[in-house]
CSV table of N, CA and C in Angstrom, one decimal:
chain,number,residue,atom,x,y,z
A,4,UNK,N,-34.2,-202.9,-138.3
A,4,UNK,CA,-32.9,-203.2,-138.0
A,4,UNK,C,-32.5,-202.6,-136.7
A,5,UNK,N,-31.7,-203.0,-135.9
A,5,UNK,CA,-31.4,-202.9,-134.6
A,5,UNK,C,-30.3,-202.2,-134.8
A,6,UNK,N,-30.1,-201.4,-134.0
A,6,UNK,CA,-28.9,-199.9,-134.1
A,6,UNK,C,-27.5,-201.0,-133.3
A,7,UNK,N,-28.0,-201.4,-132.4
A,7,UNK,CA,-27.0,-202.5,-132.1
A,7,UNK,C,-25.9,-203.0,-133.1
A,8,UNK,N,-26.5,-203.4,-134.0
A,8,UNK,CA,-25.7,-204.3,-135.1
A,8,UNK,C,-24.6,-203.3,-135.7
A,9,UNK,N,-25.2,-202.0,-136.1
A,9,UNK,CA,-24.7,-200.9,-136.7
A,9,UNK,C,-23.7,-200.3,-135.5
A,10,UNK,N,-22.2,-200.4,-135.5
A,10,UNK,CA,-21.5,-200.6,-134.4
A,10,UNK,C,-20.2,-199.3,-134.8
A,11,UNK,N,-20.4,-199.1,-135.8
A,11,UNK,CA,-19.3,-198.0,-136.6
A,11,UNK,C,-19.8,-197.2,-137.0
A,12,UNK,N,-18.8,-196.0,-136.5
A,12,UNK,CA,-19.5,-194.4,-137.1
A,12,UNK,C,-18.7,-194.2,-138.5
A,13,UNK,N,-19.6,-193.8,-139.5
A,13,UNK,CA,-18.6,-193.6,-140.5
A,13,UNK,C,-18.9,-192.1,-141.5
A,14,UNK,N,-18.0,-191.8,-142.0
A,14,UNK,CA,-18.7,-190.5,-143.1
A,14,UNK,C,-18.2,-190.8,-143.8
A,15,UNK,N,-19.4,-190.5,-145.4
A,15,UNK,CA,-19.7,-191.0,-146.8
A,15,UNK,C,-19.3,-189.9,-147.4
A,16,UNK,N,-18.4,-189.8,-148.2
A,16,UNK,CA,-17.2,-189.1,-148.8
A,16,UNK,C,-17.7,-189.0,-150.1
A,17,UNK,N,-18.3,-188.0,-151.0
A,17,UNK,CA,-18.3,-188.1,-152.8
A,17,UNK,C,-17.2,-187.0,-153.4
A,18,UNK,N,-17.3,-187.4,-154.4
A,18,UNK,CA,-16.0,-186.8,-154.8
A,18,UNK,C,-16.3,-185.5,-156.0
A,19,UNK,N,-15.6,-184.8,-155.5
A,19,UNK,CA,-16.0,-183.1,-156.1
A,19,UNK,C,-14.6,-183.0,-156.8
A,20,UNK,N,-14.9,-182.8,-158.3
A,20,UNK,CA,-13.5,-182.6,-159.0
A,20,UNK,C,-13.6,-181.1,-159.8
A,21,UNK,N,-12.8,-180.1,-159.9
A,21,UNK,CA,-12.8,-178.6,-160.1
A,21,UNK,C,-11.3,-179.0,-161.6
A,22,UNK,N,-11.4,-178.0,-162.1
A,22,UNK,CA,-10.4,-177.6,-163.2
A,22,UNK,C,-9.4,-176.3,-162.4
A,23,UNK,N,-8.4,-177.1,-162.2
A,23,UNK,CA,-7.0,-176.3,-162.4
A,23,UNK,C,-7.1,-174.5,-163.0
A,24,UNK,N,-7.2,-173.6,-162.4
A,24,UNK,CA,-7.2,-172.3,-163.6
A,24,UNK,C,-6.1,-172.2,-164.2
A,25,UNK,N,-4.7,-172.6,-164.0
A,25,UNK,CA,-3.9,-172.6,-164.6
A,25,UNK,C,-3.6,-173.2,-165.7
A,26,UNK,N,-3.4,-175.0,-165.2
A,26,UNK,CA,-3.0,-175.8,-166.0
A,26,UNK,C,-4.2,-176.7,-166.7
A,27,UNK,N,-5.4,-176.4,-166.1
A,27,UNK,CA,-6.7,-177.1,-166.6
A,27,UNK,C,-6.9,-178.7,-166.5
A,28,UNK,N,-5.9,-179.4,-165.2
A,28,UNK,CA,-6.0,-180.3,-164.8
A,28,UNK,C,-6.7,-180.3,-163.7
A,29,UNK,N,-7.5,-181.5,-164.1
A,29,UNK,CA,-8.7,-182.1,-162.9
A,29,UNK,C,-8.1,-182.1,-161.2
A,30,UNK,N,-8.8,-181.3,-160.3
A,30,UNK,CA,-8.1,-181.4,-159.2
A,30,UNK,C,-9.2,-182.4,-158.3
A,31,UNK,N,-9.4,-183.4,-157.5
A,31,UNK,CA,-10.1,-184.2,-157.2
A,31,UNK,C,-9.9,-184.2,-155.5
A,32,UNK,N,-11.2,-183.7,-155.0
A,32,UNK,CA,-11.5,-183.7,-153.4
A,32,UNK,C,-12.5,-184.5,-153.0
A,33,UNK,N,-12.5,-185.3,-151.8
A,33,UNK,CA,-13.4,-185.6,-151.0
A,33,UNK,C,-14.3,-184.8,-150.1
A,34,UNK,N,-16.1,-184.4,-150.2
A,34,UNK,CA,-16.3,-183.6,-149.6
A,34,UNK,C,-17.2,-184.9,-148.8
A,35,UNK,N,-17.8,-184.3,-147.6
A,35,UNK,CA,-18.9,-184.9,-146.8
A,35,UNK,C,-20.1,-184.8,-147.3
A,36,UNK,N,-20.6,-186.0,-147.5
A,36,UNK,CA,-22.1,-186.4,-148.1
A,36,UNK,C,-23.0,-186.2,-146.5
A,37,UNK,N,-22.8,-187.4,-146.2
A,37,UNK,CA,-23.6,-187.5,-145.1
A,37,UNK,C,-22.4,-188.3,-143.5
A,38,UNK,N,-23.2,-188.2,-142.2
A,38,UNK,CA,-22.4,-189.2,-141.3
A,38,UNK,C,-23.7,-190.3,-141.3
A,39,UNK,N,-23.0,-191.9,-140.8
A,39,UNK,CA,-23.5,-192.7,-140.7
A,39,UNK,C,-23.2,-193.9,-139.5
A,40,UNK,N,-24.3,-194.8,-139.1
A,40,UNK,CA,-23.6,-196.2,-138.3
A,40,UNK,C,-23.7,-197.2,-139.2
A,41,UNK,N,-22.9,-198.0,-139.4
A,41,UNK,CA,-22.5,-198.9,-140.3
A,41,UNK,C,-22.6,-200.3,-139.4
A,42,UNK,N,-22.5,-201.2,-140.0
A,42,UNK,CA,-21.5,-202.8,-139.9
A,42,UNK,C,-20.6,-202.5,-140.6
A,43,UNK,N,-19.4,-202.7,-140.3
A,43,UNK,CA,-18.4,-203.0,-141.1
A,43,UNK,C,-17.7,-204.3,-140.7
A,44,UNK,N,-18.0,-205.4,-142.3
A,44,UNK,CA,-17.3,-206.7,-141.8
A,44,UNK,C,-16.4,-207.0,-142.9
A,45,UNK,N,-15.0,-207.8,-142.2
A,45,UNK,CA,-14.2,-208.1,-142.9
A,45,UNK,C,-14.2,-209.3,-143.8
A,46,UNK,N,-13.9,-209.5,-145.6
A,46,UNK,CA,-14.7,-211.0,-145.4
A,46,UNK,C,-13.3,-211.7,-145.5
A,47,UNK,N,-13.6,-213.0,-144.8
A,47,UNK,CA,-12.4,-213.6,-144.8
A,47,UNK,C,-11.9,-214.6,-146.2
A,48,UNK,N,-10.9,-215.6,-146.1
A,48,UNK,CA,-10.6,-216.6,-147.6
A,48,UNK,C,-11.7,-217.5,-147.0
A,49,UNK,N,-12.1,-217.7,-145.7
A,49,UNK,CA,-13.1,-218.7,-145.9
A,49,UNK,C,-14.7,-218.1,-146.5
A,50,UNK,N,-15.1,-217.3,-146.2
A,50,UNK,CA,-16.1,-217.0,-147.0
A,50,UNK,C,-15.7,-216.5,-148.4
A,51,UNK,N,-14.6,-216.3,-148.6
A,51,UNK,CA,-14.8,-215.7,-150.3
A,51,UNK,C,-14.9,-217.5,-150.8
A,52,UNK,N,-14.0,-218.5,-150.7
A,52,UNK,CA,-13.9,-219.5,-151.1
A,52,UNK,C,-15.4,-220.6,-151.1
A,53,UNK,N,-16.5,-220.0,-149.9
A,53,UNK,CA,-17.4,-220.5,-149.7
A,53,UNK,C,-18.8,-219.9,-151.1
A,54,UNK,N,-18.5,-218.5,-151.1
A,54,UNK,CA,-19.0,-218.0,-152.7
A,54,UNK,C,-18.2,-218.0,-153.8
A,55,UNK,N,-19.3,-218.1,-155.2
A,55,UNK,CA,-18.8,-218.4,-156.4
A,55,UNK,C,-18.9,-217.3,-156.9
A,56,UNK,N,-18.0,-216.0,-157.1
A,56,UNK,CA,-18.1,-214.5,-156.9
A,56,UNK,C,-16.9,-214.4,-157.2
A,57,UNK,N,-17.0,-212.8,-157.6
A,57,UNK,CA,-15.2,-212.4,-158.3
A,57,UNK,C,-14.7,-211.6,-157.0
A,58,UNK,N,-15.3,-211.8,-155.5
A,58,UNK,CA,-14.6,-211.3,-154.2
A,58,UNK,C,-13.2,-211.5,-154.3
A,59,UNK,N,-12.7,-212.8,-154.6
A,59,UNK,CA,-10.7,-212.6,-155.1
A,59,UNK,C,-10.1,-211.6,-155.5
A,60,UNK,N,-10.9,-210.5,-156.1
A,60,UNK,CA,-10.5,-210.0,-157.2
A,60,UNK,C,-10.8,-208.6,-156.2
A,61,UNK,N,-10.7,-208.1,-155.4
A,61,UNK,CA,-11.1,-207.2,-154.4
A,61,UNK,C,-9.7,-207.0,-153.4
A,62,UNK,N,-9.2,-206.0,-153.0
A,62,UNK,CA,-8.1,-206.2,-152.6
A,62,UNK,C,-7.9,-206.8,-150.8
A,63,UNK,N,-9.0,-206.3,-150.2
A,63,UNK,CA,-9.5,-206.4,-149.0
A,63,UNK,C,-11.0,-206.3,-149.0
A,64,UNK,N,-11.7,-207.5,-149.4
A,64,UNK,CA,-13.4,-207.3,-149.6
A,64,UNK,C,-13.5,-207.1,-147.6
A,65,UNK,N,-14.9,-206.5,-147.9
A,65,UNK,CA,-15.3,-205.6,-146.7
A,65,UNK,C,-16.9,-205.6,-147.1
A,66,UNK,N,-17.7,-205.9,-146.1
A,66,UNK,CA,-18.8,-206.6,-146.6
A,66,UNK,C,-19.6,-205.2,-145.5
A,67,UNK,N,-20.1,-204.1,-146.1
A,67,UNK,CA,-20.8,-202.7,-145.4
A,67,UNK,C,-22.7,-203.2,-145.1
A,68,UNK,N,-23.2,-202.8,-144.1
A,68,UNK,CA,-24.6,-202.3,-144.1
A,68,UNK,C,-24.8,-201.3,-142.9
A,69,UNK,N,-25.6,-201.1,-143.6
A,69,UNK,CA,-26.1,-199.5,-143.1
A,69,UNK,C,-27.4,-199.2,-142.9
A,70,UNK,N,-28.3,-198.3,-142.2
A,70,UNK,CA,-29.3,-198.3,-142.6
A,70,UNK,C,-29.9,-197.5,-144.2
A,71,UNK,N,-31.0,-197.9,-144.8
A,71,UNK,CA,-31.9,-197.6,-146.2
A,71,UNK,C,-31.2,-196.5,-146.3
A,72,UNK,N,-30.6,-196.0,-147.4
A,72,UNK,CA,-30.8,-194.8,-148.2
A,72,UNK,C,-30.5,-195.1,-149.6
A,73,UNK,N,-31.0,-194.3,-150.4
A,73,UNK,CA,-30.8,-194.7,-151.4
A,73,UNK,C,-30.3,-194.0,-152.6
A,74,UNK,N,-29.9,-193.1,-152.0
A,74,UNK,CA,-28.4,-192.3,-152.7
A,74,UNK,C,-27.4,-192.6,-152.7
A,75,UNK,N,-26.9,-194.0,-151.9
A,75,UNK,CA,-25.6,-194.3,-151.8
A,75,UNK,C,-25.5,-194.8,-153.3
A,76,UNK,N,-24.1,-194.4,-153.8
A,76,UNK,CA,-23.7,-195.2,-154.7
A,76,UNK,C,-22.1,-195.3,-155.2
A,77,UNK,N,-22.0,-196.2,-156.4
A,77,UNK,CA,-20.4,-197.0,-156.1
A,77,UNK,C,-19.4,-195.4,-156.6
A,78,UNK,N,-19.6,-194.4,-156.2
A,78,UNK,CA,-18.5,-193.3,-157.0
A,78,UNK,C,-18.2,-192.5,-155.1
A,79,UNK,N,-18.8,-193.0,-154.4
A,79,UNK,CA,-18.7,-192.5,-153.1
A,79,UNK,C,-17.5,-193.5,-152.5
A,80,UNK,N,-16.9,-193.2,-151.3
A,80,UNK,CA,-16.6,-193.9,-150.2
A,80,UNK,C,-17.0,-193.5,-148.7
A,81,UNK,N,-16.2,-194.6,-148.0
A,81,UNK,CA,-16.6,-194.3,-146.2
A,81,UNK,C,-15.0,-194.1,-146.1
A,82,UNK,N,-15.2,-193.6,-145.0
A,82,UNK,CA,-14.2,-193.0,-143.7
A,82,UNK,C,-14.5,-193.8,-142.5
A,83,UNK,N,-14.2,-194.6,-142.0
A,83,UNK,CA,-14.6,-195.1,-140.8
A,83,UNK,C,-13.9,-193.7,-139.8
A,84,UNK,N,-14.5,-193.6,-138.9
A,84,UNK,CA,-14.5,-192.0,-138.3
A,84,UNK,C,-13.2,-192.7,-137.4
A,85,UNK,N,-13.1,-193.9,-136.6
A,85,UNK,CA,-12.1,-194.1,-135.4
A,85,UNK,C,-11.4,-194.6,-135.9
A,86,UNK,N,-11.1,-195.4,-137.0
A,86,UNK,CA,-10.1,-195.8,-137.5
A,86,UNK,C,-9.1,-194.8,-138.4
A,87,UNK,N,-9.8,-194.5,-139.1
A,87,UNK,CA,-9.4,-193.4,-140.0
A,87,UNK,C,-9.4,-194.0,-141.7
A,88,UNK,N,-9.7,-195.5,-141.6
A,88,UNK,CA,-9.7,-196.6,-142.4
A,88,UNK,C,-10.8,-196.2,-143.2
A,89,UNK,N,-9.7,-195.9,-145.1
A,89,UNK,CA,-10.9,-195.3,-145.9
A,89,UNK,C,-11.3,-196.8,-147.3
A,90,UNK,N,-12.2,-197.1,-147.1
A,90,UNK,CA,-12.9,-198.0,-148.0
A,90,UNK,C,-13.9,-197.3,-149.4
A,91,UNK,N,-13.4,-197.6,-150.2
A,91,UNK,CA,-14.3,-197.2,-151.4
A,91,UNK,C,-15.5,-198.3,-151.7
A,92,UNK,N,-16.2,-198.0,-152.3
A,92,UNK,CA,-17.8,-198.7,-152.7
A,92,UNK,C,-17.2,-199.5,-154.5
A,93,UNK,N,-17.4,-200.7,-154.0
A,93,UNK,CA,-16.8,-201.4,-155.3
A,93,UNK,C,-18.7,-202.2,-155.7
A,94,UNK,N,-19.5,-202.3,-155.2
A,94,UNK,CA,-20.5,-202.8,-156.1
A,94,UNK,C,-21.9,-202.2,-155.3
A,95,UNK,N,-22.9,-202.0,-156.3
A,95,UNK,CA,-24.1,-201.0,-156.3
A,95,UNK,C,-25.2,-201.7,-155.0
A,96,UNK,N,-24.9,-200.6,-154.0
A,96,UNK,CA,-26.2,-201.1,-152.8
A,96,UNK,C,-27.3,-201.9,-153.2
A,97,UNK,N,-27.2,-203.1,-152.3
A,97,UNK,CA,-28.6,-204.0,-152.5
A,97,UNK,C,-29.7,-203.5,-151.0
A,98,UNK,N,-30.6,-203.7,-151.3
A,98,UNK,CA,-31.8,-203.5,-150.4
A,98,UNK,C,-31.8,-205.1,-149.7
A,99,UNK,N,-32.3,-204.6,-148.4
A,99,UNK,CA,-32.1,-205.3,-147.4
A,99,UNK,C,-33.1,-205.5,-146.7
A,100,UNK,N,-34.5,-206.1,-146.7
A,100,UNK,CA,-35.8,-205.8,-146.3
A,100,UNK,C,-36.6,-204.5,-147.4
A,101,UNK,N,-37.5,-204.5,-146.7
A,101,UNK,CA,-38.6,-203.0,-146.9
A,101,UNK,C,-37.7,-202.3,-146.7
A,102,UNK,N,-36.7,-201.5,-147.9
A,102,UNK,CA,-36.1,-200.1,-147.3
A,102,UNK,C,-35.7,-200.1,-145.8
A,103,UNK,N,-35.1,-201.3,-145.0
A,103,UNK,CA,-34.6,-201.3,-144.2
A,103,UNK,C,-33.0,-200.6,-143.9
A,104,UNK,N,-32.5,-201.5,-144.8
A,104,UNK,CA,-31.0,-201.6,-144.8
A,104,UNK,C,-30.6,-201.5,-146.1
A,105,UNK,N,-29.5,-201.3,-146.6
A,105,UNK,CA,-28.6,-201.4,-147.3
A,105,UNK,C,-27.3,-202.0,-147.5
A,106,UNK,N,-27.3,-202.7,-148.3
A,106,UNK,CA,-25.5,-203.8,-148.1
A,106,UNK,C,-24.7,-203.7,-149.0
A,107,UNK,N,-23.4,-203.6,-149.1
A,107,UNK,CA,-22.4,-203.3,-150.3
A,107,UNK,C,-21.4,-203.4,-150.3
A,108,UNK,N,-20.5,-204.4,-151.3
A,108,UNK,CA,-18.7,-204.5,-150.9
A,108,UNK,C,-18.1,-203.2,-151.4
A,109,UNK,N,-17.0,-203.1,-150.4
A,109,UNK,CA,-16.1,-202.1,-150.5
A,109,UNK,C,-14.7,-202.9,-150.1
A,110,UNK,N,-13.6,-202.0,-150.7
A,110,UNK,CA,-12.6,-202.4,-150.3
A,110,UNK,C,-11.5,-201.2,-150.0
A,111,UNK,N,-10.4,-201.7,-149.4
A,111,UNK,CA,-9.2,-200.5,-149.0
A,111,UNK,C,-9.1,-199.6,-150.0
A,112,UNK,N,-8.7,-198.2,-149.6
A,112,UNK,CA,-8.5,-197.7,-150.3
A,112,UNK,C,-7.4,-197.7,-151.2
A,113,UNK,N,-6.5,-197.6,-152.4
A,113,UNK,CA,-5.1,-197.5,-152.6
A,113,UNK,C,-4.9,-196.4,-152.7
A,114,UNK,N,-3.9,-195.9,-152.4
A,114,UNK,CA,-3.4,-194.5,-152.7
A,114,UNK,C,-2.9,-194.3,-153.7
């Protein structure tokens, strides 16, 4: 894969959750996994309408690849570093070649 393609800087966010000493409610942080260069593509109503897929059902599908690893998985998110645009991992990385790449929808974060 051509670094070319991979055009966004992003860092892969997992989530570290601690107990409250007080009240013993779950406190929930984003720590840094790793940094990465991405694709990040928007998909539009013409390609969701062109697959037979539950993409509707996504709030802003966002179509991610990256180069091979294979730790990523759907309880993580990205950070796109210049935007500040945080996308969570809504379905489980598919392989992209020989351990080339990696591909995966994500979508906006909600708050």
């Amino acid at each position: 894969m051509r670094i070319g393609k991979l055009d966004r800087y992003v860092r892969i966010e997992r989530k570290s959750v601690t107990k409250d000493p007080d009240y013993g409610s779950e406190i929930v942080n984003w720590v840094l996994y790793k940094n990465a260069w991405a694709s990040i593509l928007d998909v539009t109503t013409k390609m969701q309408e062109s697959t037979n897929s539950d993409l509707r059902q996504l709030k802003q599908p966002t179509r991610v690849t990256m180069r091979y690893d294979s730790t990523i998985d759907v309880t993580m998110r990205l950070v796109v570093v210049d935007t500040g645009r945080i996308l969570n991992i809504v379905s489980q990385p598919a392989e992209i070649g020989r351990r080339e790449a990696i591909e995966f929808m994500a979508e906006n974060y909600e708050r």
